[in-house]
Amino acid sequence: MKISYLSKPYLKKDQQAPKIGVYYIPHSDSDGAVVLKTFDHYTLDSILVNKIQLPKSLTFKIHKKIKEYLHGDFIRKLELEGSDIKVSFKIIPLDSIIDEKDVDNLKVLNIDDSGSKKLSLNAKVKILIINEGIKPAYFTLLDVQPDNLMNVLLPSGTSTPEEMRILPDQKILFPVEFEIGVPLGNEIFKLISSDKPIDLKATLGTRGGVQQSPFEKLFNETKSEDLMQTRGGKPVSIPMSDINIYSDSFIIVK
């Protein structure tokens, strides 16, 4: 990968809609930074370099960060509807909660007069999980930030994937509080439910030799560069196991 020292876009996700630019910003005659920036103004990374002697790892770092961004973009749009498993969630602003035990009367985050759901920086929320299907299900809650960086919200802390289980008709208000942070923009929460425990924390990292659930295998398959960088992509081989994805998005504002 050749780095352009002219402040012009380097990478195009497709021929019609460039998504990411790679720029060199000089700090002095010999030193500067290689900056990866999306065309909607999110900085993905800034790597300090010596212009005269570029590190051998620079290409790897750039390529890795671009793949992470494109994978997040793909997962943001991924939707699956299960036949027997159907688990959804509601975002509950913390300052609206009067009685946590009265889950049927919790005030959920709704669309405002502008037609959008909004949460301010530093606002805190809890998540109400609802099983509307006919089977018990395991679930995980994934956060895709406006810059497509992905975080696993549930399970959190010392909780295990096996503990993330909900029975039919059950509603669970999780005690964990989530604080809204930067970057500003369109954030999306995705609840993935399955008939088997899901460990995306391990999938986003590495754990060689450990057996994966069907959705973890699917999640890894969607990391394919051919799948992410082409308009049609290769077909995704969805496992036979029942999988459901429920999404809700909101805009983070100051």
Coordinates of C-alpha atoms in Angstrom, one line a residue:
M1 CA 0.0 0.0 0.0
K2 CA 1.5 3.3 -1.1
I3 CA 0.9 6.3 1.1
S4 CA 0.1 9.5 -0.7
Y5 CA 1.8 12.6 0.8
L6 CA -0.8 14.8 -0.9
S7 CA -3.8 15.4 1.2
K8 CA -6.1 13.6 -1.1
P9 CA -8.4 10.5 -0.5
Y10 CA -6.5 7.3 -0.9
L11 CA -9.0 4.4 -0.5
K12 CA -12.4 4.0 -2.1
K13 CA -14.8 1.4 -0.9
D14 CA -16.4 1.4 -4.3
Q15 CA -16.2 3.5 -7.5
Q16 CA -19.2 5.7 -6.8
A17 CA -19.0 6.5 -3.0
P18 CA -15.5 6.8 -1.5
K19 CA -15.7 6.2 2.3
I20 CA -12.2 6.6 3.7
G21 CA -9.3 9.0 3.1
V22 CA -5.7 8.4 4.1
Y23 CA -3.8 11.6 4.6
Y24 CA -0.3 12.6 5.5
I25 CA -0.1 15.7 7.8
P26 CA 3.5 17.0 8.2
H27 CA 4.6 18.2 11.7
S28 CA 8.1 19.1 10.5
D29 CA 10.4 18.4 7.6
S30 CA 10.9 14.8 8.7
D31 CA 8.0 13.9 11.0
G32 CA 4.3 13.8 10.6
A33 CA 1.2 11.7 11.0
V34 CA -0.7 9.4 8.7
V35 CA -4.4 10.1 9.4
L36 CA -7.3 7.8 8.4
K37 CA -10.5 9.9 8.2
T38 CA -14.0 8.9 6.9
F39 CA -15.8 11.2 4.5
D40 CA -18.4 11.9 7.2
H41 CA -15.5 13.4 9.3
Y42 CA -14.7 10.7 11.8
T43 CA -11.0 10.1 12.5
L44 CA -10.3 6.4 12.6
D45 CA -6.6 6.6 13.6
S46 CA -3.6 8.9 13.6
I47 CA -0.2 7.2 13.3
L48 CA 3.0 9.2 14.0
V49 CA 5.6 8.5 11.4
N50 CA 9.0 9.5 10.2
K51 CA 8.7 10.6 6.6
I52 CA 12.2 9.5 5.7
Q53 CA 12.0 6.1 7.3
L54 CA 8.4 4.7 7.4
P55 CA 7.8 1.8 9.8
K56 CA 7.2 -1.5 8.1
S57 CA 4.1 -2.0 10.3
L58 CA 2.4 1.1 8.8
T59 CA 0.7 -0.7 5.9
F60 CA -0.5 -3.4 8.3
K61 CA -1.9 -0.8 10.8
I62 CA -3.8 1.1 8.0
H63 CA -5.2 -2.1 6.5
K64 CA -6.3 -3.4 9.9
K65 CA -8.1 -0.2 10.8
I66 CA -9.8 0.0 7.4
K67 CA -11.0 -3.6 7.7
E68 CA -12.4 -2.8 11.2
Y69 CA -14.3 0.2 9.8
L70 CA -15.8 -1.7 6.8
H71 CA -16.7 -4.7 9.1
G72 CA -18.5 -2.3 11.4
D73 CA -20.3 -0.8 8.5
F74 CA -21.4 -4.2 7.3
I75 CA -22.6 -5.3 10.7
R76 CA -24.5 -2.0 11.1
K77 CA -26.7 -3.0 8.1
L78 CA -26.9 -6.8 8.9
E79 CA -30.5 -8.0 9.7
L80 CA -31.7 -11.5 10.4
E81 CA -35.2 -12.6 11.4
G82 CA -35.6 -15.9 13.3
S83 CA -38.7 -18.1 13.1
D84 CA -39.0 -19.3 16.7
I85 CA -36.6 -16.9 18.4
K86 CA -37.7 -13.3 18.7
V87 CA -36.0 -11.2 21.3
S88 CA -36.2 -7.3 21.3
F89 CA -35.2 -4.5 23.6
K90 CA -36.0 -1.0 24.7
I91 CA -33.7 1.8 25.6
I92 CA -34.7 3.3 29.0
P93 CA -33.3 6.7 30.0
L94 CA -32.1 6.3 33.6
D95 CA -33.6 9.6 34.7
S96 CA -37.0 8.4 33.7
I97 CA -37.0 5.3 35.9
I98 CA -39.3 5.5 39.0
D99 CA -39.8 1.9 39.8
E100 CA -37.4 -0.7 38.2
K101 CA -39.7 -3.6 39.2
D102 CA -42.6 -2.1 37.2
V103 CA -41.1 -3.1 33.8
D104 CA -44.5 -2.7 32.0
N105 CA -44.6 1.0 32.8
L106 CA -41.0 2.1 32.1
K107 CA -40.6 5.1 29.9
V108 CA -38.7 4.1 26.7
L109 CA -36.6 6.4 24.5
N110 CA -39.0 7.6 21.8
I111 CA -38.9 9.6 18.6
D112 CA -39.0 13.4 19.3
D113 CA -40.7 16.2 17.3
S114 CA -37.8 16.2 14.8
G115 CA -38.5 12.5 13.9
S116 CA -35.4 11.1 15.6
K117 CA -34.4 9.4 18.8
K118 CA -31.7 11.5 20.6
L119 CA -29.5 11.1 23.6
S120 CA -27.2 13.7 25.0
L121 CA -23.5 13.1 25.9
N122 CA -23.1 11.7 29.4
A123 CA -26.8 10.6 29.5
K124 CA -27.2 7.2 31.1
V125 CA -29.5 4.4 30.0
K126 CA -30.6 0.9 30.9
I127 CA -31.8 -1.8 28.6
L128 CA -35.0 -3.7 28.9
I129 CA -34.8 -7.2 27.1
I130 CA -38.1 -8.8 26.0
N131 CA -38.6 -12.3 24.7
E132 CA -41.5 -12.3 22.3
G133 CA -40.7 -15.7 20.8
I134 CA -41.8 -19.3 21.7
K135 CA -38.3 -20.5 22.8
P136 CA -35.8 -19.6 25.4
A137 CA -32.9 -17.7 23.9
Y138 CA -29.4 -16.5 24.6
F139 CA -28.5 -13.0 23.6
T140 CA -25.7 -10.4 23.3
L141 CA -26.0 -6.7 22.9
L142 CA -23.6 -5.1 20.3
D143 CA -23.0 -1.3 20.0
V144 CA -21.9 0.1 16.6
Q145 CA -20.6 3.7 17.1
P146 CA -21.1 6.5 14.6
D147 CA -17.5 5.8 13.4
N148 CA -18.3 2.0 13.1
L149 CA -16.2 1.0 16.1
M150 CA -17.9 -2.0 17.7
N151 CA -18.3 -2.7 21.4
V152 CA -20.0 -5.6 23.3
L153 CA -22.4 -4.1 25.9
L154 CA -23.9 -7.4 27.1
P155 CA -22.6 -9.6 28.6
S156 CA -20.7 -7.0 30.7
G157 CA -18.2 -7.2 33.5
T158 CA -17.9 -10.7 34.9
S159 CA -21.1 -12.0 33.3
T160 CA -20.8 -14.9 31.0
P161 CA -22.5 -15.7 27.6
E162 CA -24.3 -18.6 29.3
E163 CA -26.0 -16.2 31.8
M164 CA -27.5 -14.1 29.0
R165 CA -30.6 -16.2 28.8
I166 CA -34.3 -15.2 28.7
L167 CA -37.4 -17.3 28.7
P168 CA -40.5 -16.8 26.5
D169 CA -42.7 -13.9 27.6
Q170 CA -40.0 -12.8 30.1
K171 CA -38.9 -9.2 30.4
I172 CA -35.5 -8.3 32.0
L173 CA -34.4 -4.8 33.0
F174 CA -30.6 -5.2 33.2
P175 CA -29.1 -3.5 36.3
V176 CA -26.1 -2.3 34.2
E177 CA -26.0 1.4 33.4
F178 CA -24.5 2.6 30.1
E179 CA -23.2 6.2 29.7
I180 CA -23.4 7.8 26.3
G181 CA -20.1 9.1 25.0
V182 CA -18.4 10.4 21.9
P183 CA -18.3 10.4 19.0
L184 CA -21.4 12.4 18.1
G185 CA -23.7 11.0 15.4
N186 CA -25.8 8.0 14.6
E187 CA -25.3 5.1 17.1
I188 CA -27.0 1.7 16.8
F189 CA -27.6 -1.0 19.3
K190 CA -28.0 -4.5 17.9
L191 CA -29.4 -7.4 20.0
I192 CA -28.4 -10.8 18.6
S193 CA -30.4 -13.7 20.0
S194 CA -29.8 -17.4 19.3
D195 CA -30.5 -20.9 20.7
K196 CA -26.9 -21.1 21.8
P197 CA -24.7 -18.7 23.9
I198 CA -22.9 -16.0 21.9
D199 CA -19.4 -14.7 22.8
L200 CA -18.6 -11.7 20.6
K201 CA -16.0 -10.4 23.0
A202 CA -13.9 -13.5 22.1
T203 CA -14.8 -13.2 18.4
L204 CA -13.7 -9.5 18.3
G205 CA -10.5 -10.7 19.9
T206 CA -8.7 -14.0 19.3
R207 CA -9.2 -17.4 20.9
G208 CA -7.7 -20.1 18.7
G209 CA -9.1 -23.6 19.0
V210 CA -12.3 -22.7 20.9
Q211 CA -15.6 -23.9 19.5
Q212 CA -17.8 -21.0 18.2
S213 CA -21.5 -20.6 18.2
P214 CA -23.3 -20.3 14.8
F215 CA -23.5 -16.5 15.0
E216 CA -19.9 -16.2 16.0
K217 CA -19.0 -18.2 12.8
L218 CA -21.3 -15.9 10.8
F219 CA -19.8 -12.8 12.4
N220 CA -16.3 -14.0 11.4
E221 CA -17.5 -14.8 7.9
T222 CA -18.6 -11.2 7.5
K223 CA -15.0 -10.1 8.0
S224 CA -14.2 -11.3 4.5
E225 CA -12.7 -8.4 2.4
D226 CA -14.5 -9.7 -0.7
L227 CA -17.8 -9.5 1.1
M228 CA -17.2 -6.0 2.6
Q229 CA -15.6 -4.2 -0.4
T230 CA -17.8 -5.3 -3.2
R231 CA -21.3 -4.1 -3.9
G232 CA -22.8 -7.6 -4.2
G233 CA -20.3 -9.6 -2.3
K234 CA -20.1 -13.3 -1.7
P235 CA -23.3 -15.0 -0.3
V236 CA -23.2 -15.3 3.5
S237 CA -23.8 -18.9 4.5
I238 CA -26.2 -18.4 7.4
P239 CA -26.1 -21.3 9.9
M240 CA -29.2 -23.5 10.3
S241 CA -29.5 -22.5 13.9
D242 CA -32.2 -20.0 14.6
I243 CA -30.7 -16.4 14.8
N244 CA -32.6 -13.1 15.3
I245 CA -31.2 -9.6 15.1
Y246 CA -33.2 -6.6 16.5
S247 CA -31.8 -3.1 16.0
D248 CA -32.5 0.4 17.4
S249 CA -30.6 3.5 16.6
F250 CA -30.4 7.0 18.1
I251 CA -28.4 10.2 17.5
I252 CA -25.8 11.3 20.0
V253 CA -26.0 15.1 20.5
K254 CA -24.2 17.6 22.8

